Coordinates of C-alpha atoms and ligand atoms in Angstrom, one line a residue:
M1 CA 8.7 -18.3 -15.9
V2 CA 9.2 -21.6 -17.6
R3 CA 5.7 -21.3 -19.1
R4 CA 6.5 -17.9 -20.5
F5 CA 9.6 -19.2 -22.1
L6 CA 7.7 -22.0 -23.6
L7 CA 4.8 -19.9 -24.9
A8 CA 7.3 -17.4 -26.5
Y9 CA 9.1 -20.2 -28.1
L10 CA 6.0 -21.8 -29.5
A11 CA 4.7 -18.4 -30.8
L12 CA 8.0 -17.9 -32.6
L13 CA 7.9 -21.4 -34.0
V14 CA 4.3 -21.0 -35.3
V15 CA 5.1 -17.7 -36.9
A16 CA 8.2 -19.0 -38.6
L17 CA 6.5 -22.1 -39.8
A18 CA 3.5 -20.2 -41.0
V19 CA 5.6 -17.8 -43.0
F20 CA 7.7 -20.7 -44.3
G21 CA 4.5 -22.6 -45.2
V22 CA 2.9 -19.8 -47.1
L23 CA 6.1 -19.1 -49.1
A24 CA 6.7 -22.8 -49.7
A25 CA 3.1 -23.3 -50.8
R26 CA 3.4 -20.5 -53.3
A27 CA 6.6 -21.8 -54.7
T28 CA 5.1 -25.3 -54.9
R29 CA 2.1 -24.0 -56.7
S30 CA 4.0 -22.0 -59.3
R31 CA 6.4 -24.9 -59.8
V32 CA 3.6 -27.4 -60.3
L33 CA 1.8 -25.0 -62.6
S34 CA 4.9 -24.6 -64.8
E35 CA 5.3 -28.4 -64.8
I36 CA 1.7 -28.9 -65.8
S37 CA 2.0 -26.1 -68.4
G38 CA 5.1 -27.9 -69.8
R39 CA 3.2 -31.2 -70.1
L40 CA 0.3 -29.5 -71.7
Q41 CA 2.6 -27.9 -74.3
A42 CA 4.1 -31.3 -75.1
E43 CA 0.7 -32.9 -75.4
V44 CA -0.6 -30.0 -77.6
A45 CA 2.5 -30.4 -79.8
L46 CA 1.8 -34.2 -80.2
V47 CA -1.9 -33.6 -81.1
A48 CA -0.9 -30.8 -83.5
A49 CA 1.4 -33.2 -85.3
L50 CA -1.4 -35.8 -85.4
V51 CA -3.9 -33.3 -86.8
R52 CA -1.5 -32.0 -89.4
S53 CA -1.1 -35.6 -90.6
G54 CA -4.7 -35.2 -91.3
P55 CA -6.7 -38.3 -90.1
A56 CA -10.5 -38.4 -90.6
P57 CA -12.6 -37.1 -87.6
A58 CA -13.6 -40.6 -86.4
P59 CA -10.0 -42.1 -86.0
L60 CA -8.9 -38.7 -84.6
Q61 CA -11.5 -39.0 -81.9
A62 CA -10.3 -42.6 -81.1
M63 CA -6.7 -41.5 -81.1
L64 CA -7.3 -38.6 -78.8
R65 CA -9.2 -40.8 -76.4
E66 CA -6.3 -43.2 -76.4
M67 CA -3.7 -40.5 -76.0
G68 CA -5.7 -38.7 -73.3
R69 CA -6.1 -41.9 -71.3
E70 CA -2.4 -42.8 -71.5
A71 CA -1.2 -39.3 -70.6
D72 CA -4.1 -38.6 -68.2
V73 CA -4.6 -35.3 -70.1
R74 CA -7.8 -34.1 -71.6
L75 CA -7.2 -33.2 -75.2
T76 CA -9.6 -31.3 -77.5
V77 CA -9.5 -30.3 -81.1
I78 CA -11.7 -27.3 -81.9
G79 CA -12.6 -26.5 -85.5
P80 CA -12.4 -23.1 -87.1
D81 CA -16.1 -22.3 -86.2
G82 CA -15.6 -23.4 -82.6
T83 CA -17.3 -26.8 -82.9
V84 CA -15.4 -29.5 -81.1
A85 CA -13.9 -31.9 -83.7
A86 CA -12.6 -34.4 -81.2
D87 CA -12.2 -34.7 -77.4
S88 CA -10.4 -37.3 -75.4
H89 CA -12.9 -37.3 -72.5
A90 CA -16.3 -36.5 -74.1
D91 CA -18.4 -37.0 -77.1
P92 CA -17.9 -34.0 -79.4
S93 CA -21.4 -34.1 -80.8
Y94 CA -22.8 -33.2 -77.3
M95 CA -20.3 -30.5 -76.7
E96 CA -21.2 -26.8 -77.1
N97 CA -19.3 -24.3 -79.2
H98 CA -15.9 -23.7 -77.7
N99 CA -14.9 -20.4 -79.3
A100 CA -16.1 -18.4 -76.3
R101 CA -13.7 -20.2 -74.0
P102 CA -11.2 -17.7 -72.7
E103 CA -8.1 -19.8 -73.6
V104 CA -9.6 -20.5 -77.1
R105 CA -10.3 -16.8 -77.6
A106 CA -6.8 -15.9 -76.5
A107 CA -5.3 -18.6 -78.8
R108 CA -7.2 -17.1 -81.8
E109 CA -6.0 -13.6 -80.9
E110 CA -2.4 -14.3 -79.9
G111 CA -1.7 -17.8 -81.1
R112 CA -1.8 -19.3 -77.6
G113 CA -3.9 -19.0 -74.5
T114 CA -4.0 -20.4 -71.0
N115 CA -6.7 -20.4 -68.4
V116 CA -7.3 -22.0 -65.0
R117 CA -10.9 -22.6 -64.0
Y118 CA -13.4 -25.0 -62.7
S119 CA -14.6 -27.5 -65.2
D120 CA -18.3 -28.5 -65.0
T121 CA -17.6 -31.4 -67.3
V122 CA -14.9 -33.0 -65.1
R123 CA -15.8 -31.2 -61.9
H124 CA -12.2 -30.0 -61.0
D125 CA -10.0 -27.0 -61.2
M126 CA -8.4 -27.4 -64.6
M127 CA -5.5 -25.8 -66.4
Y128 CA -6.2 -25.2 -70.1
L129 CA -3.7 -24.5 -72.8
A130 CA -5.0 -23.7 -76.3
V131 CA -2.7 -23.2 -79.3
L132 CA -3.6 -22.2 -82.9
L133 CA -2.6 -25.0 -85.2
E134 CA -1.3 -22.6 -87.9
A135 CA 0.2 -19.4 -86.6
G136 CA -1.5 -16.3 -88.0
R137 CA -4.7 -18.2 -89.1
K138 CA -7.1 -17.0 -86.6
D139 CA -10.0 -19.0 -88.1
G140 CA -7.9 -22.1 -88.1
V141 CA -8.0 -25.2 -85.9
V142 CA -7.3 -24.8 -82.2
I143 CA -5.8 -27.6 -80.1
R144 CA -6.4 -27.6 -76.5
A145 CA -4.9 -29.7 -73.7
A146 CA -6.1 -29.6 -70.1
L147 CA -5.0 -31.1 -66.9
P148 CA -6.7 -31.1 -63.5
L149 CA -4.9 -29.1 -60.8
T150 CA -5.5 -31.8 -58.1
R151 CA -1.7 -32.3 -58.0
I152 CA -1.2 -28.8 -56.8
R153 CA -3.5 -29.5 -53.8
E154 CA -1.9 -32.9 -53.2
E155 CA 1.6 -31.4 -53.3
V156 CA 0.7 -28.5 -51.1
D157 CA -1.1 -30.8 -48.7
A158 CA 2.0 -33.0 -48.6
L159 CA 4.0 -29.9 -47.9
Y160 CA 1.7 -28.9 -45.1
A161 CA 1.9 -32.4 -43.6
G162 CA 5.7 -32.1 -43.7
I163 CA 5.5 -28.7 -42.0
A164 CA 3.2 -30.1 -39.4
A165 CA 5.5 -33.0 -38.8
A166 CA 8.4 -30.6 -38.5
F167 CA 6.5 -28.4 -36.2
G168 CA 5.7 -31.4 -34.0
A169 CA 9.3 -32.7 -33.9
V170 CA 10.9 -29.3 -33.5
G171 CA 8.2 -28.1 -31.1
L172 CA 8.6 -31.2 -28.9
G173 CA 12.4 -31.3 -29.0
G174 CA 12.8 -27.6 -28.8
G175 CA 10.2 -27.4 -26.0
L176 CA 12.1 -29.9 -24.0
V177 CA 15.4 -28.0 -24.6
M178 CA 13.5 -24.8 -23.8
I179 CA 12.2 -26.2 -20.5
L180 CA 15.7 -27.3 -19.5
L181 CA 17.1 -24.0 -20.5
A182 CA 14.4 -22.1 -18.7
R183 CA 15.0 -24.2 -15.6
W184 CA 18.7 -23.6 -15.8
V185 CA 18.1 -19.8 -16.2
T186 CA 15.3 -19.6 -13.6
G187 CA 17.0 -22.0 -11.0
P188 CA 19.0 -19.2 -9.4
L189 CA 16.0 -16.9 -9.5
R190 CA 13.9 -19.5 -7.7
A191 CA 16.6 -19.9 -5.1
I192 CA 16.6 -16.1 -4.7
R193 CA 12.8 -16.1 -4.3
S194 CA 12.9 -18.8 -1.6
V195 CA 15.6 -16.8 0.3
A196 CA 13.5 -13.7 0.0
Q197 CA 10.5 -15.6 1.3
A198 CA 12.6 -16.9 4.2
I199 CA 13.6 -13.3 5.0
V200 CA 10.0 -12.2 4.9
Q201 CA 9.3 -14.9 7.5
G202 CA 12.1 -13.7 9.7
D203 CA 14.8 -16.2 8.8
Y204 CA 17.8 -14.0 8.1
T205 CA 20.3 -16.8 8.1
R206 CA 19.5 -18.1 4.5
R207 CA 21.8 -17.0 1.6
A208 CA 21.2 -17.0 -2.1
P209 CA 23.7 -19.0 -4.3
L210 CA 26.2 -16.6 -6.0
T211 CA 26.5 -17.3 -9.8
E212 CA 29.5 -15.6 -11.4
G213 CA 29.3 -12.4 -13.3
D214 CA 25.7 -12.1 -14.5
E215 CA 22.6 -10.1 -13.5
V216 CA 21.2 -12.9 -11.4
G217 CA 24.5 -13.2 -9.6
S218 CA 24.4 -9.5 -8.7
V219 CA 20.7 -9.8 -7.5
S220 CA 21.8 -12.8 -5.3
G221 CA 24.7 -10.6 -4.0
A222 CA 22.3 -7.8 -3.2
I223 CA 19.8 -10.1 -1.5
N224 CA 22.6 -11.6 0.6
Q225 CA 23.8 -8.2 1.5
M226 CA 20.3 -7.2 2.5
A227 CA 19.9 -10.4 4.6
E228 CA 23.2 -9.8 6.3
E229 CA 22.3 -6.2 7.1
L230 CA 18.9 -7.2 8.4
E231 CA 20.5 -9.9 10.5
R232 CA 23.0 -7.4 11.9
R233 CA 20.3 -4.8 12.6
L234 CA 18.1 -7.5 14.2
E235 CA 21.0 -8.6 16.4
R236 CA 21.6 -5.0 17.4
L237 CA 17.9 -4.4 18.1
K238 CA 17.8 -7.6 20.1
A239 CA 20.8 -6.6 22.1
E240 CA 19.4 -3.2 22.8
G241 CA 16.0 -4.7 23.6
A242 CA 17.8 -7.1 26.1
K243 CA 19.7 -4.1 27.6
L244 CA 16.4 -2.2 28.0
E245 CA 14.7 -5.3 29.4
A246 CA 17.5 -5.8 31.9
A247 CA 17.4 -2.2 32.9
L248 CA 13.6 -2.3 33.3
S249 CA 13.6 -5.5 35.2
S250 CA 16.3 -4.3 37.6
L251 CA 14.1 -1.2 38.5
T252 CA 12.4 -1.4 41.8
D253 CA 9.7 0.9 40.4
G254 CA 7.0 -0.7 38.3
V255 CA 6.9 0.4 34.7
L256 CA 3.9 -0.1 32.4
A257 CA 3.9 1.1 28.7
L258 CA 0.4 1.7 27.4
D259 CA -0.8 2.4 23.9
G260 CA -3.2 5.1 22.9
A261 CA -6.2 2.9 23.8
G262 CA -4.9 2.1 27.3
R263 CA -3.8 -1.4 26.4
I264 CA -0.6 -2.7 28.1
V265 CA 2.2 -3.0 25.6
H266 CA 5.0 -3.9 28.1
Y267 CA 5.5 -4.2 31.8
N268 CA 8.4 -5.1 34.0
A269 CA 8.7 -7.6 36.9
A270 CA 8.3 -4.8 39.5
A271 CA 5.0 -3.7 37.9
A272 CA 3.7 -7.3 37.9
S273 CA 4.4 -7.7 41.6
L274 CA 3.3 -4.2 42.8
L275 CA 0.1 -4.1 40.8
S276 CA -0.5 -7.9 41.1
L277 CA -0.6 -8.4 37.3
A278 CA -1.3 -12.0 36.2
P279 CA 1.2 -13.4 33.7
G280 CA 0.3 -12.6 30.1
S281 CA -1.3 -9.2 30.8
E282 CA 0.0 -7.7 27.6
R283 CA -2.6 -6.4 25.1
L284 CA -5.2 -6.2 27.9
L285 CA -6.7 -2.8 29.0
V286 CA -4.9 -1.5 32.0
W287 CA -8.1 -1.0 34.0
E288 CA -9.0 -4.6 33.4
V289 CA -5.9 -5.9 35.2
V290 CA -5.2 -3.1 37.7
R291 CA -8.3 -3.4 39.9
H292 CA -9.0 0.1 41.0
P293 CA -12.3 1.9 40.4
R294 CA -10.5 5.1 39.1
M295 CA -7.9 3.5 36.9
E296 CA -9.8 4.0 33.7
T297 CA -10.5 7.6 34.5
W298 CA -6.9 8.3 35.3
T299 CA -5.6 6.6 32.2
A300 CA -8.1 8.5 30.0
E301 CA -7.1 11.7 31.7
A302 CA -3.4 11.2 31.1
L303 CA -3.9 10.2 27.4
K304 CA -6.3 13.1 26.8
K305 CA -4.3 15.8 28.7
G306 CA -1.0 14.9 27.2
A307 CA 0.6 16.1 30.5
P308 CA 1.9 14.0 33.4
V309 CA -0.5 13.2 36.1
R310 CA 0.1 11.6 39.5
H311 CA -2.3 9.6 41.7
A312 CA -2.0 7.7 45.0
L313 CA -3.3 4.1 45.1
E314 CA -3.6 1.5 47.8
M315 CA -2.9 -2.0 46.8
G316 CA -3.5 -4.4 49.7
T317 CA -1.0 -3.4 52.4
H318 CA 1.0 -1.2 50.0
D319 CA 0.8 2.4 49.3
L320 CA 1.6 3.2 45.7
V321 CA 2.0 6.4 43.7
L322 CA 1.2 6.2 40.0
N323 CA 2.9 8.6 37.6
F324 CA 1.3 8.8 34.2
S325 CA 3.6 10.3 31.6
P326 CA 2.2 10.7 28.1
L327 CA 4.6 9.8 25.3
Q328 CA 5.9 12.7 23.3
G329 CA 5.3 12.4 19.6
S330 CA 3.3 9.2 19.7
E331 CA 0.1 7.8 21.2
G332 CA 0.2 6.2 24.6
C333 CA 1.8 6.7 28.0
V334 CA 4.2 5.2 30.5
V335 CA 2.9 4.5 34.0
V336 CA 5.5 4.3 36.8
A337 CA 4.3 2.7 40.0
R338 CA 6.3 3.5 43.1
D339 CA 5.9 1.7 46.4
V340 CA 5.8 4.5 49.0
T341 CA 4.8 2.3 51.9
E342 CA 8.2 2.7 53.6
E343 CA 8.3 6.4 52.9
K344 CA 4.9 6.8 54.3
R345 CA 5.8 4.8 57.4
Y346 CA 8.9 7.0 57.9
E347 CA 6.8 10.1 57.4
N348 CA 4.4 8.9 60.0
L349 CA 7.2 8.0 62.4
R350 CA 8.7 11.4 61.9
K351 CA 5.4 13.1 62.6
E352 CA 4.9 10.9 65.6
F353 CA 8.4 11.7 66.8
V354 CA 7.9 15.5 66.4
A355 CA 4.6 15.2 68.3
N356 CA 6.2 13.2 71.0
V357 CA 9.1 15.6 71.4
S358 CA 6.8 18.5 71.5
H359 CA 4.7 16.7 74.1
E360 CA 7.7 15.7 76.2
L361 CA 9.1 19.3 76.1
R362 CA 5.7 20.9 76.8
T363 CA 5.2 19.2 80.2
P364 CA 8.4 20.4 82.0
L365 CA 8.2 23.8 80.3
S366 CA 4.7 24.5 81.5
V367 CA 5.6 23.3 85.0
I368 CA 8.6 25.7 85.0
R369 CA 6.5 28.5 83.6
G370 CA 3.9 27.9 86.3
Y371 CA 6.4 28.1 89.1
V372 CA 8.2 31.1 87.6
E373 CA 4.9 33.0 87.4
T374 CA 4.0 32.1 90.9
L375 CA 7.4 33.3 92.2
R376 CA 7.1 36.5 90.1
D377 CA 3.6 37.2 91.5
E378 CA 4.8 37.7 95.0
G379 CA 5.5 34.0 95.5
W380 CA 9.2 34.7 96.0
K381 CA 8.2 36.4 99.3
D382 CA 6.7 33.1 100.5
G383 CA 9.7 32.1 102.5
E384 CA 8.3 28.6 103.2
N385 CA 7.3 27.6 99.6
A386 CA 9.7 29.6 97.5
P387 CA 12.5 27.0 97.9
K388 CA 10.2 24.2 97.0
F389 CA 9.2 26.1 93.9
L390 CA 12.8 26.6 92.9
E391 CA 13.5 22.9 93.6
A392 CA 10.6 22.0 91.3
I393 CA 11.9 24.3 88.6
D394 CA 15.4 22.8 89.0
K395 CA 14.0 19.3 88.7
N396 CA 12.1 20.1 85.5
V397 CA 15.1 22.0 84.0
E398 CA 17.1 18.8 84.8
R399 CA 14.5 16.8 83.0
L400 CA 14.6 19.1 80.0
S401 CA 18.3 19.0 79.9
L402 CA 18.3 15.1 80.1
L403 CA 15.7 15.1 77.3
V404 CA 17.6 17.5 75.1
G405 CA 20.8 15.6 75.8
D406 CA 19.3 12.3 74.8
L407 CA 17.7 13.8 71.7
L408 CA 21.0 15.3 70.6
E409 CA 22.7 12.0 71.1
L410 CA 20.0 10.1 69.2
S411 CA 20.1 12.5 66.4
R412 CA 23.9 12.3 66.2
L413 CA 23.7 8.5 66.2
E414 CA 21.0 8.5 63.5
S415 CA 22.6 11.1 61.3
G416 CA 25.8 9.1 61.0
S417 CA 27.9 12.0 62.3
Q418 CA 29.0 9.8 65.3
I419 CA 32.4 8.5 64.5
V420 CA 33.4 5.0 65.9
H421 CA 36.9 4.7 67.3
P422 CA 37.5 1.0 67.8
R423 CA 40.4 0.1 70.0
K424 CA 41.6 -2.7 72.2
M425 CA 39.6 -2.8 75.4
D426 CA 39.3 -5.2 78.4
L427 CA 35.8 -6.6 78.8
R428 CA 35.9 -6.9 82.6
E429 CA 37.4 -3.5 83.0
I430 CA 34.7 -1.7 81.2
L431 CA 31.9 -3.5 83.2
E432 CA 33.6 -2.6 86.5
R433 CA 33.9 1.0 85.4
V434 CA 30.2 1.2 84.7
A435 CA 29.3 -0.6 87.9
E436 CA 31.5 1.7 89.9
D437 CA 29.7 4.8 88.6
F438 CA 26.3 3.3 89.6
R439 CA 27.3 1.8 92.9
V440 CA 26.0 4.8 95.0
L441 CA 22.7 4.8 93.1
A442 CA 22.3 1.0 93.6
S443 CA 23.2 1.1 97.2
K444 CA 20.6 3.8 97.8
K445 CA 18.1 1.3 96.7
R446 CA 19.9 -1.4 98.6
Q447 CA 20.5 -3.3 95.4
S448 CA 23.4 -5.5 94.8
L449 CA 25.3 -4.6 91.7
G450 CA 27.8 -7.2 90.6
V451 CA 30.1 -8.0 87.7
E452 CA 30.8 -11.5 86.5
A453 CA 33.4 -11.6 83.8
P454 CA 36.6 -13.5 83.1
A455 CA 39.7 -11.5 83.8
S456 CA 42.0 -10.2 81.0
V457 CA 39.8 -10.8 78.0
S458 CA 40.0 -8.1 75.5
C459 CA 38.5 -7.2 72.1
V460 CA 38.5 -4.4 69.6
L461 CA 35.5 -2.0 70.1
D462 CA 34.8 1.6 70.7
P463 CA 34.8 1.6 74.6
D464 CA 33.0 5.0 74.9
L465 CA 30.1 3.8 72.8
V466 CA 29.9 0.4 74.6
E467 CA 30.0 2.2 77.9
R468 CA 27.3 4.6 76.8
A469 CA 25.0 1.6 75.9
L470 CA 25.8 -0.2 79.1
R471 CA 25.2 2.9 81.2
N472 CA 21.7 3.2 79.8
L473 CA 21.0 -0.5 80.4
V474 CA 22.3 -0.4 84.0
D475 CA 20.4 2.9 84.7
N476 CA 17.2 1.2 83.6
A477 CA 18.0 -1.9 85.6
I478 CA 18.4 0.2 88.8
K479 CA 15.3 2.2 87.9
Y480 CA 13.0 -0.7 87.3
T481 CA 14.3 -3.0 90.0
P482 CA 12.7 -2.6 93.4
E483 CA 14.8 -2.2 96.6
G484 CA 16.9 -5.2 97.5
G485 CA 17.0 -6.5 94.0
T486 CA 20.1 -7.8 92.2
I487 CA 21.7 -6.5 89.1
T488 CA 24.4 -8.4 87.4
L489 CA 26.8 -7.3 84.6
R490 CA 28.4 -10.1 82.5
S491 CA 30.6 -10.3 79.5
A492 CA 31.7 -13.3 77.4
L493 CA 33.6 -14.0 74.2
E494 CA 31.5 -16.2 71.9
E495 CA 32.6 -17.8 68.7
E496 CA 32.0 -14.8 66.5
T497 CA 30.6 -12.2 68.9
V498 CA 31.4 -10.3 72.1
L499 CA 28.5 -10.5 74.5
F500 CA 27.6 -8.1 77.3
T501 CA 24.6 -8.9 79.5
V502 CA 22.8 -6.7 82.0
A503 CA 20.4 -8.8 84.1
D504 CA 18.1 -7.6 86.9
T505 CA 15.5 -9.1 89.2
G506 CA 13.1 -6.1 88.6
I507 CA 9.6 -5.6 87.5
G508 CA 10.2 -7.1 84.0
I509 CA 8.4 -6.2 80.8
P510 CA 5.1 -7.6 79.8
E511 CA 5.4 -9.8 76.7
S512 CA 3.1 -7.6 74.6
D513 CA 5.4 -4.6 75.1
L514 CA 8.6 -6.4 74.3
P515 CA 8.5 -5.9 70.5
R516 CA 8.2 -2.1 70.8
I517 CA 10.5 -1.5 73.8
F518 CA 13.4 -0.1 71.6
E519 CA 11.2 2.5 69.9
R520 CA 11.7 6.1 70.7
F521 CA 9.5 7.4 73.5
Y522 CA 8.0 3.9 74.0
R523 CA 7.4 3.3 77.7
V524 CA 5.5 0.5 79.4
D525 CA 4.3 2.8 82.2
K526 CA 4.7 6.5 81.2
S527 CA 4.1 8.1 84.6
R528 CA 6.4 5.7 86.4
S529 CA 9.2 6.4 83.8
R530 CA 8.7 10.1 84.2
E531 CA 8.7 9.9 87.9
L532 CA 12.0 8.0 87.7
G533 CA 13.5 10.6 85.4
G534 CA 13.2 8.5 82.3
T535 CA 13.1 10.2 78.8
G536 CA 11.9 7.2 76.9
L537 CA 15.0 7.4 74.7
G538 CA 17.5 5.3 76.6
L539 CA 16.8 2.0 74.8
A540 CA 16.6 3.7 71.4
I541 CA 20.1 5.0 72.0
V542 CA 21.3 1.5 73.0
K543 CA 19.8 0.1 69.8
H544 CA 21.5 2.8 67.6
V545 CA 24.9 2.3 69.3
A546 CA 24.7 -1.5 68.7
Q547 CA 23.8 -0.9 65.1
L548 CA 26.5 1.6 64.6
M549 CA 29.1 -1.0 65.5
G550 CA 27.4 -3.8 63.5
G551 CA 25.9 -5.3 66.6
T552 CA 22.4 -6.1 68.1
V553 CA 20.5 -5.7 71.3
T554 CA 17.9 -8.1 72.5
V555 CA 15.8 -8.5 75.6
Q556 CA 14.4 -11.4 77.4
S557 CA 12.0 -10.6 80.2
Q558 CA 9.1 -11.8 82.3
A559 CA 6.8 -9.4 84.1
G560 CA 7.5 -9.4 87.8
K561 CA 10.6 -11.6 87.5
G562 CA 13.2 -9.5 85.9
S563 CA 14.9 -8.7 82.6
V564 CA 18.0 -9.7 80.7
F565 CA 19.4 -7.3 78.0
R566 CA 22.0 -8.7 75.7
L567 CA 24.4 -6.6 73.6
R568 CA 26.3 -8.4 70.9
F569 CA 29.1 -7.0 68.8
P570 CA 31.0 -8.7 66.0
R571 CA 34.3 -10.1 67.4
V572 CA 37.4 -8.4 66.1
G573 CA 40.9 -9.0 67.4
Ligands
ADP601 P1 13.0 5.3 80.0 O1 13.7 6.5 80.0 O2 11.6 5.4 80.1 O3 13.6 4.3 80.8 P2 14.0 3.6 78.0 O4 14.0 3.7 76.5 O5 15.3 3.4 78.6 O6 13.2 4.7 78.5 O7 13.2 2.3 78.3 C1 11.9 2.2 77.7 C2 10.9 1.5 78.6 O8 11.3 0.1 78.7 C3 10.9 1.9 80.0 O9 10.0 3.0 80.2 C4 10.4 0.8 80.7 O10 9.0 0.7 80.7 C5 11.0 -0.4 80.0 N1 12.3 -0.9 80.6 C6 13.5 -0.6 80.2 N2 14.4 -1.3 80.9 C7 13.8 -2.0 81.8 C8 14.1 -2.9 82.8 N3 15.4 -3.3 83.1 N4 13.1 -3.5 83.5 C9 11.8 -3.3 83.2 N5 11.4 -2.4 82.3 C10 12.4 -1.8 81.6

């Protein structure tokens, strides 16, 4: 910018000085010419006076030589026939006829003639003035004066030197002023440029200086407005990005965004953990980081098809489902990875449960059916065996009824439709009530069934549910304790929990079975359980009752020595 100002200024200066120089040179030339012409006239007049006074040729020659030297003018007197009578600078006898000279010819014609030309004699441009001595006498004497024009050159040269000096002085001073002016003008522009560059590099906080009321000021204003708007938009984008990031990172499903080539553009924390992505997996091809032989094929399929595709994938111990959803209107797709390990486990449990229930139902049903068919085919007439058949049918119906009852109860507890009614209850009382109900059963096996609990200790719990759990535990204790064994029911208030214990001196549970004992239909010894009328659901019901009231059930047991079941509920009241 500064350079342009300077060049324009210099060009202007050169043109101005050139025009001025040419005009001034012309004026100088015509002024000098008229000066010279004046001097020539004066000299011619002097010589004319001298010639008129009539000296002989020899003194005339000497006088002219003297006058010419003094005035530095060449003076010539030309006779009527054109021969040179006298000359201040040359010997007339060697000089040619001068009538052919243009100024002499003009003088003879018009009384006076001038000419400017190069003189071979003095080797200079000369100005000649010739005048007829006697007006009207064409064949009279002509007096000629000549001066070299070197003065014109000298004066014009001096003029040019002056112009050059002026050019130097004005150019230098003006240039300096110009630079300062340009800097002053371009200063705000440079500031604007640096702000614009900062904006390009992503720094939206810089502002251009506002100069009042000119164009540069309004450009600054516009730049500042643009920067503010960009800053605002960037903030908004950042905030929206953060919201999106927060939403994505709070998802339990893994989300991967891929571009049209299958490169990872973005992924959330869940995707990193589910698909074991190393940090900094962005920009890598998805099949390079998700190690599965079919990953590349699936991605290509989704990108090509443009329709969602779904595939199952095993990652270590986890079962995943990958949903590839191509992006509408742009290249790429979003992959959502869901961990279905738990779902699959539940599904397997459900299948297992249905199979178990079917199996449990089938056995008594086929037994009943067998006996019914036997009775129908004349068996009813068999007076000896018919009652036994009926008894067997009755036993299996009883077993079915127990099973269905337990299943219904379990389903009620699991579905959440069982309502808890907490109320104040006495711990000892409830234990005694349960023991009372089982006393006959225990005495049949000659087992001692005792209660050890402090009197008058109460808490707030649902007594029906607690009783239901205790009944199952006592029922098991009697079933799995040989004759003569001891069963003890205890209760205690701990710091934060209410504890009920059912301990027996029975067959115990092998350590390897302990972790699964509370599963539905899990039995250490299936045939023994069936024989004893067990459904395999008793402990599962106990576990659900405990959970329903925020409690737990645990077991401690040693095969052959006995078991201790502990029910703990949070202590309220
Ligand atoms: P079941 O109807 O078979 O008794 P449960 O769910 O009540 O079903 O108990 C599951 C299994 O746990 C039983 O089959 C039995 O093997 C074992 N078990 C439960 N209670 C005791 C106990 N007090 N002593 C020994 N084994 C027990």
